[in-house]
mmCIF file of C-alpha atoms and ligand atoms in Angstrom:
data_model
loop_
_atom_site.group_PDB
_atom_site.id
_atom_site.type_symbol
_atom_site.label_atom_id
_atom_site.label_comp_id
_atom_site.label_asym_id
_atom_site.label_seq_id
_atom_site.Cartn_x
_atom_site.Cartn_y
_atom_site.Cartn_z
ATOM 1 C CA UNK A 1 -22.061 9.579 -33.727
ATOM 2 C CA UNK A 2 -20.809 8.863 -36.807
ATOM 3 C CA UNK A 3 -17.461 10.679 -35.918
ATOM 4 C CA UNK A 4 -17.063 8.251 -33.533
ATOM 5 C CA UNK A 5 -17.700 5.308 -35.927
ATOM 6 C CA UNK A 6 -14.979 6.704 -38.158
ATOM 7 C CA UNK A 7 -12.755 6.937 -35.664
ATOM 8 C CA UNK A 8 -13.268 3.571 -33.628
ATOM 9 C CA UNK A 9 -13.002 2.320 -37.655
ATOM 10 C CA UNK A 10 -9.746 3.857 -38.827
ATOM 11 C CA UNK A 11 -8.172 3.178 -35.100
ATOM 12 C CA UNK A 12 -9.753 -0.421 -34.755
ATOM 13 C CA UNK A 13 -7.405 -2.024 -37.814
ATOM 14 C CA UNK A 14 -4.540 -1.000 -36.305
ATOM 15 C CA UNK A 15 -4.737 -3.058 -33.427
ATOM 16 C CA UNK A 16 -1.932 -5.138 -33.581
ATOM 17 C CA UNK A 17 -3.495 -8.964 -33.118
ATOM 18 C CA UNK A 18 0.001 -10.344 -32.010
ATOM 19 C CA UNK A 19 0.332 -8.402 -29.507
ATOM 20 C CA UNK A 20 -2.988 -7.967 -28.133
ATOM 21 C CA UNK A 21 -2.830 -12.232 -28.179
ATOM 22 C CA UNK A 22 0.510 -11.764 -26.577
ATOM 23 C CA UNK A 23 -0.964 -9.657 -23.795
ATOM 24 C CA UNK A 24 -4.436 -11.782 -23.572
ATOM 25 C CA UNK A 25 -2.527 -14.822 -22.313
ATOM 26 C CA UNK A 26 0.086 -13.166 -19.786
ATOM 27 C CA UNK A 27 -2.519 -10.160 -18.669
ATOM 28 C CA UNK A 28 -4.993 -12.758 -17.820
ATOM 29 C CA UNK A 29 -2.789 -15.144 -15.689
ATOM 30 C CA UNK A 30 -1.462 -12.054 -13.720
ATOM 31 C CA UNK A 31 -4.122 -9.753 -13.764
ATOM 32 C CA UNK A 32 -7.312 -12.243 -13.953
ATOM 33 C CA UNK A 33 -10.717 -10.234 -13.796
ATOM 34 C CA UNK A 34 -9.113 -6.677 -14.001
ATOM 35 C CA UNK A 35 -7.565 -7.187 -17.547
ATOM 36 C CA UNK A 36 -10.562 -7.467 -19.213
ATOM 37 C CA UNK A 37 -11.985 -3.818 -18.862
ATOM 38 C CA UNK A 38 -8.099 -2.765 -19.200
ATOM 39 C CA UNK A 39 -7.984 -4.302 -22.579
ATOM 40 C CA UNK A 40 -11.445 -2.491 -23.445
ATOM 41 C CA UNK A 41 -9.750 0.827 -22.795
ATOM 42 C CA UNK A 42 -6.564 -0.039 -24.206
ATOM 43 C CA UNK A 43 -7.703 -1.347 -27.506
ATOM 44 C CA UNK A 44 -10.395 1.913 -27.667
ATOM 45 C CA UNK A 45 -8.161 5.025 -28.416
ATOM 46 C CA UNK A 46 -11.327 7.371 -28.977
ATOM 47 C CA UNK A 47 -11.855 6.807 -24.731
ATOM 48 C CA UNK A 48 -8.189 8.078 -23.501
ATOM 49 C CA UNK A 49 -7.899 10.978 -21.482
ATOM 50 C CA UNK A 50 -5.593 13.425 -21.124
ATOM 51 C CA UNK A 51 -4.247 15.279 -18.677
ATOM 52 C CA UNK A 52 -3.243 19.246 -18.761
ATOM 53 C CA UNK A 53 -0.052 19.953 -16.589
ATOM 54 C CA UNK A 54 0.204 23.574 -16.385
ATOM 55 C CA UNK A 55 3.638 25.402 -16.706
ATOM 56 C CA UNK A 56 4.024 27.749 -13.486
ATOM 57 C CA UNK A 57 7.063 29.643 -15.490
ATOM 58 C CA UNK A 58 4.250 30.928 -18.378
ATOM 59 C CA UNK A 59 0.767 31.234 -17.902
ATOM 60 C CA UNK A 60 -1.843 33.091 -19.453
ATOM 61 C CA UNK A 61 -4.545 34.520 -17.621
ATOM 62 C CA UNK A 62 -7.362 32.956 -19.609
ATOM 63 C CA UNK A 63 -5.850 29.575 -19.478
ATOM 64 C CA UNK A 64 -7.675 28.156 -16.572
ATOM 65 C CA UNK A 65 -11.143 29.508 -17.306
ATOM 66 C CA UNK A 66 -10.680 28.069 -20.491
ATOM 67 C CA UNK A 67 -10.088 24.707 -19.244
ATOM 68 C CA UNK A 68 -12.609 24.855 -16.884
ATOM 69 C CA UNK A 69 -15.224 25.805 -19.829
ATOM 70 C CA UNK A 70 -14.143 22.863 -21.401
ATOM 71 C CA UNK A 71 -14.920 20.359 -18.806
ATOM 72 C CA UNK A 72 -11.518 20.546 -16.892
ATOM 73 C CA UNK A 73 -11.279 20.223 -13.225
ATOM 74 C CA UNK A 74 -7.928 20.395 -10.595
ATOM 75 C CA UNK A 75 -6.779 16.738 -10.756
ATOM 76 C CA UNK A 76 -5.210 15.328 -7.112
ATOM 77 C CA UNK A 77 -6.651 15.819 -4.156
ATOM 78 C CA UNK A 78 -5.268 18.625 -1.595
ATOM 79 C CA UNK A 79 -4.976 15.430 1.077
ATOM 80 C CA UNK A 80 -1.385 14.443 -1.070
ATOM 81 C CA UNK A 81 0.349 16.299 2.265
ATOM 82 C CA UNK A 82 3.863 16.592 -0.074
ATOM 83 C CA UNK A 83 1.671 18.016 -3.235
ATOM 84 C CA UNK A 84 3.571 21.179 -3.514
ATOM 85 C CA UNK A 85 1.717 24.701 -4.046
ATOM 86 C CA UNK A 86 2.494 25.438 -7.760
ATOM 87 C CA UNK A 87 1.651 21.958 -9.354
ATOM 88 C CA UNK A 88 -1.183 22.259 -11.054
ATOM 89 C CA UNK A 89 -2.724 19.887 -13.312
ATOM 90 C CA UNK A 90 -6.282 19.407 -15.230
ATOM 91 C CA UNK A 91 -7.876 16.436 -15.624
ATOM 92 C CA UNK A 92 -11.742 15.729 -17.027
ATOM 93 C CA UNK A 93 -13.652 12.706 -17.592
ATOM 94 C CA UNK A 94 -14.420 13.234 -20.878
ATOM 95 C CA UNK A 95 -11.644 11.413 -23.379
ATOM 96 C CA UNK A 96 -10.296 14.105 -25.769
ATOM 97 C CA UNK A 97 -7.309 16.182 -25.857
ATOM 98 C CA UNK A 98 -6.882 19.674 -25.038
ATOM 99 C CA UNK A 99 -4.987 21.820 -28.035
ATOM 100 C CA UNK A 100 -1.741 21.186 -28.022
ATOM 101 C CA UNK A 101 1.007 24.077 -28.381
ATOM 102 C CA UNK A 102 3.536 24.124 -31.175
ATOM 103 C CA UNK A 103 7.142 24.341 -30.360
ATOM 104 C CA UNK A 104 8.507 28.240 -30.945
ATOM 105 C CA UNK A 105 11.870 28.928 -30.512
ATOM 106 C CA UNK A 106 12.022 31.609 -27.959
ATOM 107 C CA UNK A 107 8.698 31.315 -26.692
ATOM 108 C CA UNK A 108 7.409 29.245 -23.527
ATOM 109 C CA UNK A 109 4.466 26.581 -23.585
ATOM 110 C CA UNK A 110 2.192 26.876 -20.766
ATOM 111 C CA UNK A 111 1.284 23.451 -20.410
ATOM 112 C CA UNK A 112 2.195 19.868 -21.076
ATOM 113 C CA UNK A 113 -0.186 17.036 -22.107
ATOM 114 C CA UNK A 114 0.221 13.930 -21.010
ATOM 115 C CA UNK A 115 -1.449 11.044 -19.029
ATOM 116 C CA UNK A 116 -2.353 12.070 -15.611
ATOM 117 C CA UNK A 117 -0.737 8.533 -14.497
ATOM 118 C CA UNK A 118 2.852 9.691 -15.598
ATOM 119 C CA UNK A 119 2.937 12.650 -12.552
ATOM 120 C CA UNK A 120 2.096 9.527 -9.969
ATOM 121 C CA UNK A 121 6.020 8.635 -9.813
ATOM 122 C CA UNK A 122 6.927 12.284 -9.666
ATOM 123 C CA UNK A 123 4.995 13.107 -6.870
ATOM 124 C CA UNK A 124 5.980 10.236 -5.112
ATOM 125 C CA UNK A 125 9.603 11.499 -5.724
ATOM 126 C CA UNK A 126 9.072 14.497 -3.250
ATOM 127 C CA UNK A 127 11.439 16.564 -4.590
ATOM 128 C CA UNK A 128 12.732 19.969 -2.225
ATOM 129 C CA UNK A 129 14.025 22.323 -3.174
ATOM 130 C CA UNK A 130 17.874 22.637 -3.556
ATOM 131 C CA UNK A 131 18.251 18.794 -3.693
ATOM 132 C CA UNK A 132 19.928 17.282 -6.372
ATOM 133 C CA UNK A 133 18.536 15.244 -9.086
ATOM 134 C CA UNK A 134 19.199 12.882 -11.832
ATOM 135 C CA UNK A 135 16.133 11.777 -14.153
ATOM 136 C CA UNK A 136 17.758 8.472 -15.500
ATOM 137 C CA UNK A 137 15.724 8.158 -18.691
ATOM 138 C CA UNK A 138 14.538 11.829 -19.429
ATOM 139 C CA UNK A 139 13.290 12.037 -22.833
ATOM 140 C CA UNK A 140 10.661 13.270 -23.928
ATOM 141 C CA UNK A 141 11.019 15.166 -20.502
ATOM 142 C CA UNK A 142 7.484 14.748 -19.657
ATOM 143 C CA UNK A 143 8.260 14.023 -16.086
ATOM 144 C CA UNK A 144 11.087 16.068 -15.981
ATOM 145 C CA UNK A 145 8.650 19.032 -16.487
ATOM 146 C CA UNK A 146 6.854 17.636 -14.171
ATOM 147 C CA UNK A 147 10.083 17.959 -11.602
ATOM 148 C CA UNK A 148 10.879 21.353 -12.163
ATOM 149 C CA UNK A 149 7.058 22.313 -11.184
ATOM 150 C CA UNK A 150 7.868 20.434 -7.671
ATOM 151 C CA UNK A 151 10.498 22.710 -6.380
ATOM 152 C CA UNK A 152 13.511 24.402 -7.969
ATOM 153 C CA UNK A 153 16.485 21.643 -7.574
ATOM 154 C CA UNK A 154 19.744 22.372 -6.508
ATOM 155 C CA UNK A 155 21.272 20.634 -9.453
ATOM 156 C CA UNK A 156 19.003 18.829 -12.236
ATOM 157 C CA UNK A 157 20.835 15.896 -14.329
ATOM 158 C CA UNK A 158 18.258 15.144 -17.487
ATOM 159 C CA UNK A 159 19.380 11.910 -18.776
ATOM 160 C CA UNK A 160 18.784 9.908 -22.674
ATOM 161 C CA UNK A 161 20.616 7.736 -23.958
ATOM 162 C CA UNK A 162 19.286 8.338 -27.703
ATOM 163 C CA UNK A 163 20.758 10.590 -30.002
ATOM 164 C CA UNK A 164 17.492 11.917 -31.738
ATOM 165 C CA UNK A 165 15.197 11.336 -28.250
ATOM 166 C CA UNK A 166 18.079 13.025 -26.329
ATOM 167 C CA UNK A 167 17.419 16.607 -28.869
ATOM 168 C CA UNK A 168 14.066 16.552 -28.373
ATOM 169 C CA UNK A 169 14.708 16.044 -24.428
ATOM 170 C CA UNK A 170 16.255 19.293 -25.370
ATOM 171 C CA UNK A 171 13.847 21.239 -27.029
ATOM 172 C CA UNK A 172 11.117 20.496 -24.251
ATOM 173 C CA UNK A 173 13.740 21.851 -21.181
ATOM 174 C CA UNK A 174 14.358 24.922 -23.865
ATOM 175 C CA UNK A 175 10.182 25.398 -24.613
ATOM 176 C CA UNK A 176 9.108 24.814 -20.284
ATOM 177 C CA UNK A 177 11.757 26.330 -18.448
ATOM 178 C CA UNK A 178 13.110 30.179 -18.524
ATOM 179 C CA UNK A 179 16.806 31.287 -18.162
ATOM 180 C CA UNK A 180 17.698 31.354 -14.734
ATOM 181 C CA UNK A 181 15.901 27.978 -13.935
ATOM 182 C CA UNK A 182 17.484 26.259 -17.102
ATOM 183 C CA UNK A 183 21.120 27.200 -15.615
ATOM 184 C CA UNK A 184 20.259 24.176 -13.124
ATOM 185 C CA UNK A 185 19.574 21.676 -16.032
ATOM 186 C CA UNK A 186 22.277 19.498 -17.526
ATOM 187 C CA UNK A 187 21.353 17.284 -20.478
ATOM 188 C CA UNK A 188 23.287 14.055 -21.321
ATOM 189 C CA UNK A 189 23.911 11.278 -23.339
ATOM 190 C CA UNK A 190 24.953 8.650 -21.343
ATOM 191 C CA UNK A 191 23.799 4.705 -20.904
ATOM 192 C CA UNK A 192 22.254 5.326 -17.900
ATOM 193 C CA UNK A 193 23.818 2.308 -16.880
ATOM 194 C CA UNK A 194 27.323 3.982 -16.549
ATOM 195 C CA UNK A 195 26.357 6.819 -14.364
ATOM 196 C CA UNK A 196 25.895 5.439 -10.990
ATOM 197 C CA UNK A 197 29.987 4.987 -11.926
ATOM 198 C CA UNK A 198 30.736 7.795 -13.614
ATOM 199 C CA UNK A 199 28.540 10.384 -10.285
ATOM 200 C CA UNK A 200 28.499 7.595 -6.915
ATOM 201 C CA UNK A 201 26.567 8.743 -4.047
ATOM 202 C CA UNK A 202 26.237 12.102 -6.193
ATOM 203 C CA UNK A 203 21.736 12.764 -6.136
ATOM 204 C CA UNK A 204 19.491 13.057 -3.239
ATOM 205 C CA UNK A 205 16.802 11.788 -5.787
ATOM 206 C CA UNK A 206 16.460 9.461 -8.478
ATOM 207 C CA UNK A 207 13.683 8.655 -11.240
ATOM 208 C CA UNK A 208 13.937 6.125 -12.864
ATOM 209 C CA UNK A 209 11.484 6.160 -15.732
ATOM 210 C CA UNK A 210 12.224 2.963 -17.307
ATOM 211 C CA UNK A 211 12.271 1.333 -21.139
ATOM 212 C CA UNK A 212 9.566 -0.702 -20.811
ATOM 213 C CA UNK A 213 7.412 -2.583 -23.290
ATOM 214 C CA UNK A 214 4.662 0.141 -23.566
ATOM 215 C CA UNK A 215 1.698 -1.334 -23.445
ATOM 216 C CA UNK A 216 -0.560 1.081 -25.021
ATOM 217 C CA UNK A 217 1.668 1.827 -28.120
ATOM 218 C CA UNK A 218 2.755 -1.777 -28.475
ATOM 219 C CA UNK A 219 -0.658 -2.237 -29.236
ATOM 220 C CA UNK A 220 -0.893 -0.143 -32.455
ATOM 221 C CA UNK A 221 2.368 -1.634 -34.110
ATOM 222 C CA UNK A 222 2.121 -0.667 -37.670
ATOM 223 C CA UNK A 223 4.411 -3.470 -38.222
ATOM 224 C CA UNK A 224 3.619 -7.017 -37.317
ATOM 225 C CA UNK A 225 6.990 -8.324 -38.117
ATOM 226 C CA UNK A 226 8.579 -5.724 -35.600
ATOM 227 C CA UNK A 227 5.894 -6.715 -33.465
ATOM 228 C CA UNK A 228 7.030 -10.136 -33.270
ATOM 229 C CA UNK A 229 10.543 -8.988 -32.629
ATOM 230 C CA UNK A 230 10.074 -6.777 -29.710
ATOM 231 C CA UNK A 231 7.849 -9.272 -27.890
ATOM 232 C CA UNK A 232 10.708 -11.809 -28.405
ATOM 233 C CA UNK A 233 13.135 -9.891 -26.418
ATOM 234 C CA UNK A 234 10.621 -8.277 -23.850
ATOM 235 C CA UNK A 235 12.358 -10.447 -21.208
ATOM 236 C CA UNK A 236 15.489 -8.753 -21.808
ATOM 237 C CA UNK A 237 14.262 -5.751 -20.927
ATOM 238 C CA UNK A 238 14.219 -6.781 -17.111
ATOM 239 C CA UNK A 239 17.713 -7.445 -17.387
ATOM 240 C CA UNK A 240 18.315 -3.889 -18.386
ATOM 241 C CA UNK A 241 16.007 -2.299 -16.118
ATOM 242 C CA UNK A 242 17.897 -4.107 -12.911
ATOM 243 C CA UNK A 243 20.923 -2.676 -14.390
ATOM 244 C CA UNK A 244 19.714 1.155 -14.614
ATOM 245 C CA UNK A 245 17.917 0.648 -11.038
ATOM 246 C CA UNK A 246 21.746 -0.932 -9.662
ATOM 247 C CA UNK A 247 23.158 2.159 -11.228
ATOM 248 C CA UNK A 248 20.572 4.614 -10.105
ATOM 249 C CA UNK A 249 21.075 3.438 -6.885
ATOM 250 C CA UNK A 250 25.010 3.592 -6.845
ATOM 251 C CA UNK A 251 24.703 7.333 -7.594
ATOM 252 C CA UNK A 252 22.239 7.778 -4.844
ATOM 253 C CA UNK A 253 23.695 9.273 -1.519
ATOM 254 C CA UNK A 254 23.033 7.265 1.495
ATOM 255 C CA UNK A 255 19.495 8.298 2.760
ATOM 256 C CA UNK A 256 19.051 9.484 -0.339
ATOM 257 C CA UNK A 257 15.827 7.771 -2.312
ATOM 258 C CA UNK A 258 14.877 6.732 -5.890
ATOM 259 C CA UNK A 259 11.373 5.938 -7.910
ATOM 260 C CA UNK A 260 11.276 3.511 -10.154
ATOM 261 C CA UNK A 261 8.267 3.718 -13.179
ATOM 262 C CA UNK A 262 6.893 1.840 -16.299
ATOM 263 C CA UNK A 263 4.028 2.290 -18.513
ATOM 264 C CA UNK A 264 3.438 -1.745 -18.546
ATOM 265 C CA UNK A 265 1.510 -3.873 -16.625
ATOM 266 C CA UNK A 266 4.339 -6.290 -16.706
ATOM 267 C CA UNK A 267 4.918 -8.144 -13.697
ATOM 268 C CA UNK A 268 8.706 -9.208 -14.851
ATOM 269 C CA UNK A 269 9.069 -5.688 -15.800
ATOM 270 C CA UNK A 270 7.404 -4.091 -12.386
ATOM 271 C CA UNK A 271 7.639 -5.767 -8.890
ATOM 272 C CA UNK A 272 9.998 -8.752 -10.368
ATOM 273 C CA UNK A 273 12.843 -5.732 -10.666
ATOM 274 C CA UNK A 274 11.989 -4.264 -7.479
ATOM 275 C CA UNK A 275 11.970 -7.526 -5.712
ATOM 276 C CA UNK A 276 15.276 -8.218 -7.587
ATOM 277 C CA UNK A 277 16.885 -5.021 -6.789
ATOM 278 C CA UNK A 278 15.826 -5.466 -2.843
ATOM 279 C CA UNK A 279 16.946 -8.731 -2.724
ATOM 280 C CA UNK A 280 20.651 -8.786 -4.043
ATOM 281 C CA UNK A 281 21.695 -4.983 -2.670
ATOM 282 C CA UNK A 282 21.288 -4.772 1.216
ATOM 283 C CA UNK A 283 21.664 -1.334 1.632
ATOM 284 C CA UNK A 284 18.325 -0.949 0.072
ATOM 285 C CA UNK A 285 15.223 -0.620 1.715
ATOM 286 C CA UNK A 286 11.313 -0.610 0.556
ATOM 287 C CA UNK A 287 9.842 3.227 1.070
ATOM 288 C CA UNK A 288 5.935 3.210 1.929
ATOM 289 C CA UNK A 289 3.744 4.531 -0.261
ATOM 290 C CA UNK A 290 0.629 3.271 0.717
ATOM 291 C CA UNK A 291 -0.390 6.932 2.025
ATOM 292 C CA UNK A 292 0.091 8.397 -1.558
ATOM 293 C CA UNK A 293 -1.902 5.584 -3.082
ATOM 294 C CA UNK A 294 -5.107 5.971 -0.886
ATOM 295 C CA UNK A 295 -4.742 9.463 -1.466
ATOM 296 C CA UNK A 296 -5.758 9.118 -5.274
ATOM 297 C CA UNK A 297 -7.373 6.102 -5.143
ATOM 298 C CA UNK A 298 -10.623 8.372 -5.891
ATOM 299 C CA UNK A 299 -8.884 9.426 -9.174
ATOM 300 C CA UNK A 300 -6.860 6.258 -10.285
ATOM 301 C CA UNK A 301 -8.337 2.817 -10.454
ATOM 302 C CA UNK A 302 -5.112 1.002 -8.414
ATOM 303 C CA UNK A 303 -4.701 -2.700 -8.574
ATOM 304 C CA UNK A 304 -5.575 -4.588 -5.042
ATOM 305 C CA UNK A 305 -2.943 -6.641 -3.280
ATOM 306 C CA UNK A 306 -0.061 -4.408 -3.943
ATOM 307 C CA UNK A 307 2.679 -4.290 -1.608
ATOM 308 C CA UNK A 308 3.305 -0.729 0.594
ATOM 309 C CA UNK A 309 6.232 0.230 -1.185
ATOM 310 C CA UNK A 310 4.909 -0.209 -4.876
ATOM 311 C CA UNK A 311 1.275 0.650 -7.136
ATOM 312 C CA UNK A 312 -0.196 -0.197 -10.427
ATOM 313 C CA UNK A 313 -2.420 1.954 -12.262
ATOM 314 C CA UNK A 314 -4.976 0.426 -13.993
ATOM 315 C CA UNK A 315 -6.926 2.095 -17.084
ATOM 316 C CA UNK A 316 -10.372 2.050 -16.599
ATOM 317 C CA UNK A 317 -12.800 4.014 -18.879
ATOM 318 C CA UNK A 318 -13.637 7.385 -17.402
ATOM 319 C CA UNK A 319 -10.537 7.229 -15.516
ATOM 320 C CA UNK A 320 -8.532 5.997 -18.767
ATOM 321 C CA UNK A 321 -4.872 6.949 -17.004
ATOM 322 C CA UNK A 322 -2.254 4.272 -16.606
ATOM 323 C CA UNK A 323 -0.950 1.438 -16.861
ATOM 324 C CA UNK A 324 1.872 2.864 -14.238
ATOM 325 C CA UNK A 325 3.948 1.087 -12.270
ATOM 326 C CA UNK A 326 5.437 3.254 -9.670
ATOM 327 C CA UNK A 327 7.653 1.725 -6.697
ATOM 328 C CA UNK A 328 10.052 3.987 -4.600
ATOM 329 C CA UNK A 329 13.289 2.609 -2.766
ATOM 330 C CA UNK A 330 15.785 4.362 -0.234
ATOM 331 C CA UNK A 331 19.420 4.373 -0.284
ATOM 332 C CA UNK A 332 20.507 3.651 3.730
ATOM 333 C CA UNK A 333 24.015 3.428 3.571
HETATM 334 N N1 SAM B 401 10.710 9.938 -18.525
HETATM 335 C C1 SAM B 401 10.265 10.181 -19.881
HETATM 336 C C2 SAM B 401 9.101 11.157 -19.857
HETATM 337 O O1 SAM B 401 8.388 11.221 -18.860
HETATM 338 O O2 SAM B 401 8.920 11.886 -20.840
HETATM 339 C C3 SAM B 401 9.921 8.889 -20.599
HETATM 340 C C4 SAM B 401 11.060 7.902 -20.592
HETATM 341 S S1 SAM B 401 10.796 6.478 -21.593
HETATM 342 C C5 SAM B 401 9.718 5.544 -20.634
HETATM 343 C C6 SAM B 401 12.318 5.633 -21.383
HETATM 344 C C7 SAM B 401 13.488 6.289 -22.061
HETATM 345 O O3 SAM B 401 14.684 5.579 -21.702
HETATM 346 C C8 SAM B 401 13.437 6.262 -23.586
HETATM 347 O O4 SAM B 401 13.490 7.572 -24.078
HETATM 348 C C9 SAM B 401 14.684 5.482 -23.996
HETATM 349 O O5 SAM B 401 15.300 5.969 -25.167
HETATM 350 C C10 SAM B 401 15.575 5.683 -22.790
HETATM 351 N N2 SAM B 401 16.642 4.659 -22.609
HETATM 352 C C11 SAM B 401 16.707 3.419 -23.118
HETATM 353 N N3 SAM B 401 17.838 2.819 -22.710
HETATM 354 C C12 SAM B 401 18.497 3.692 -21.926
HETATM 355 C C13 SAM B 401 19.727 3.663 -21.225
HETATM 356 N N4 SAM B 401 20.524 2.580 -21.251
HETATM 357 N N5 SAM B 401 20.109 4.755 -20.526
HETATM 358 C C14 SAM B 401 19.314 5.862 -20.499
HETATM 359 N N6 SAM B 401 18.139 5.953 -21.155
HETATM 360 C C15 SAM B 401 17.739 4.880 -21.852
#
């Protein structure tokens, strides 16, 4: 198709060849086999999918039959025992992405795109309702959407730390959620790092949605020089994500529990921080999530040899979500 040919040529120079070396030498010692059909859907842009998260506060009554002329079919299975009633999302195998809506002040969107992989850590969140909340690292709110389609929250803390990141946080609560929901929304500012000081023992639930190097758009650096830069100091991104997990789990109430979530495929970034976290606080404990993951293991291509209380998504082409890391802690005293 020579549509396609454009496409793969345009989006083929961008590939960024320090990083994709970068990758080739770490993803291959700690992925071995796998990475190699990873890389061929992470490099190929014209094969992602994308997922349609419907907003249960605005629907139109066409919406569905429309996606389901287009190809689009109820993603996760009824089996997830804690998916709750008014989550619904739209996946299909074809790569492409549904229309998306333009932000109208005053007006709500009825659905959110984004990659099916990024509602894994929300769902295994298991938010009720009237519980209290704190999304970490909020912006763009993708998964903070995603919350507020779980249950209705007693109290819902919506955390960025970056100015311009932290407005546009903003203006997604503002286009998803109507008045009397939005009343249980904060926004802030703060280094997430301070909050487990500033609110101890203050959330039932935490998500931790970590800075992470991101694979997929690390991949497509325009600039090689910056390139360079960030993979320099990707190890000192572990140091920070230990430090908003410590936090997170400082604000957590005892029995209370938290998720923690990357887009990389990052070992030092993914169960090196977990195994960190669970080794130097003991009132910590590994939450099992081994149900969840057989339960979309049909949908998600999961990497083998996980332990219970962790998963890795793994892009694969026809089932193009991921990477996600998703691991989920509890608080026990
Ligand atoms: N959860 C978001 C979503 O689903 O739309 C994506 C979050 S993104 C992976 C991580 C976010 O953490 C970035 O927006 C980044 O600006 C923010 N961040 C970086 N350092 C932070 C810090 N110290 N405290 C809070 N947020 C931080």
């Amino acid at each position: 198709c020579p549509l396609e040919k454009k496409a793969k040529g345009k989006l083929q120079k961008q590939i960024c060849q320090v990083v994709l070396d970068h990758f080739e030498k770490q993803y291959t010692a700690e992925l071995g086999d796998a990475w190699s059909s990873v890389r061929d859907v992470l490099t190929s842009p014209w094969c992602w999918q994308y997922a349609v998260l419907l907003n249960r506060f605005s629907q139109s009554p066409g919406l569905e039959s429309s996606l389901a002329e287009q190809g689009y079919h109820p993603a996760f299975p009824a089996a997830l025992p804690y998916l709750p009633a008014a989550f619904r999302c739209y996946t299909r195998a074809a790569p492409g992405r549904f229309p998306a809506q333009k932000h109208q002040p005053g007006r709500l969107k009825e659905y959110y795109l984004l990659n099916a992989a990024s509602l894994l850590p929300v769902l295994a969140l298991e938010v009720k309702d009237g519980e209290d909340i704190l999304d970490l690292c909020a912006a763009p709110g993708g998964k903070s959407v995603a919350i507020l389609q779980c249950a209705c929250p007693g109290h819902f803390h919506c955390n960025e730390y970056d100015d311009l990141r932290s407005r546009w946080l903003e203006q997604t609560i503002e286009s998803f959620i109507p008045d009397p929901f939005i009343n249980l929304v904060t926004v802030s500012k703060l280094d997430g790092r301070q909050i487990g000081d500033l609110q101890p023992e203050f959330y039932d639930k935490v998500l931790v949605d970590a800075p992470c190097s991101n694979d997929r758009s690390w991949l497509f650096s325009a600039d090689p020089q910056q390139a360079v830069l960030r993979l320099m100091q990707r190890k000192e991104l572990s140091s920070l994500q230990f430090q908003l997990l410590r936090s997170a789990v400082q604000a957590l109430r005892p029995g209370g529990s938290l998720v923690y979530s990357t887009c990389t495929l990052s070992r030092a970034e993914n169960s090196d921080v977990i195994s960190l976290i669970l080794s130097s606080c003991s009132n910590v404990m590994p939450v099992d999530i081994s149900g969840m993951a057989r339960g979309v293991s049909q949908e998600f291509t999961l990497l083998s040899g996980m332990q219970q209380h962790e998963l890795l998504v793994l892009p694969e082409k026809g089932r193009a979500w991921g990477p996600m890391y998703v691991a989920k802690l509890k608080k026990v005293s």
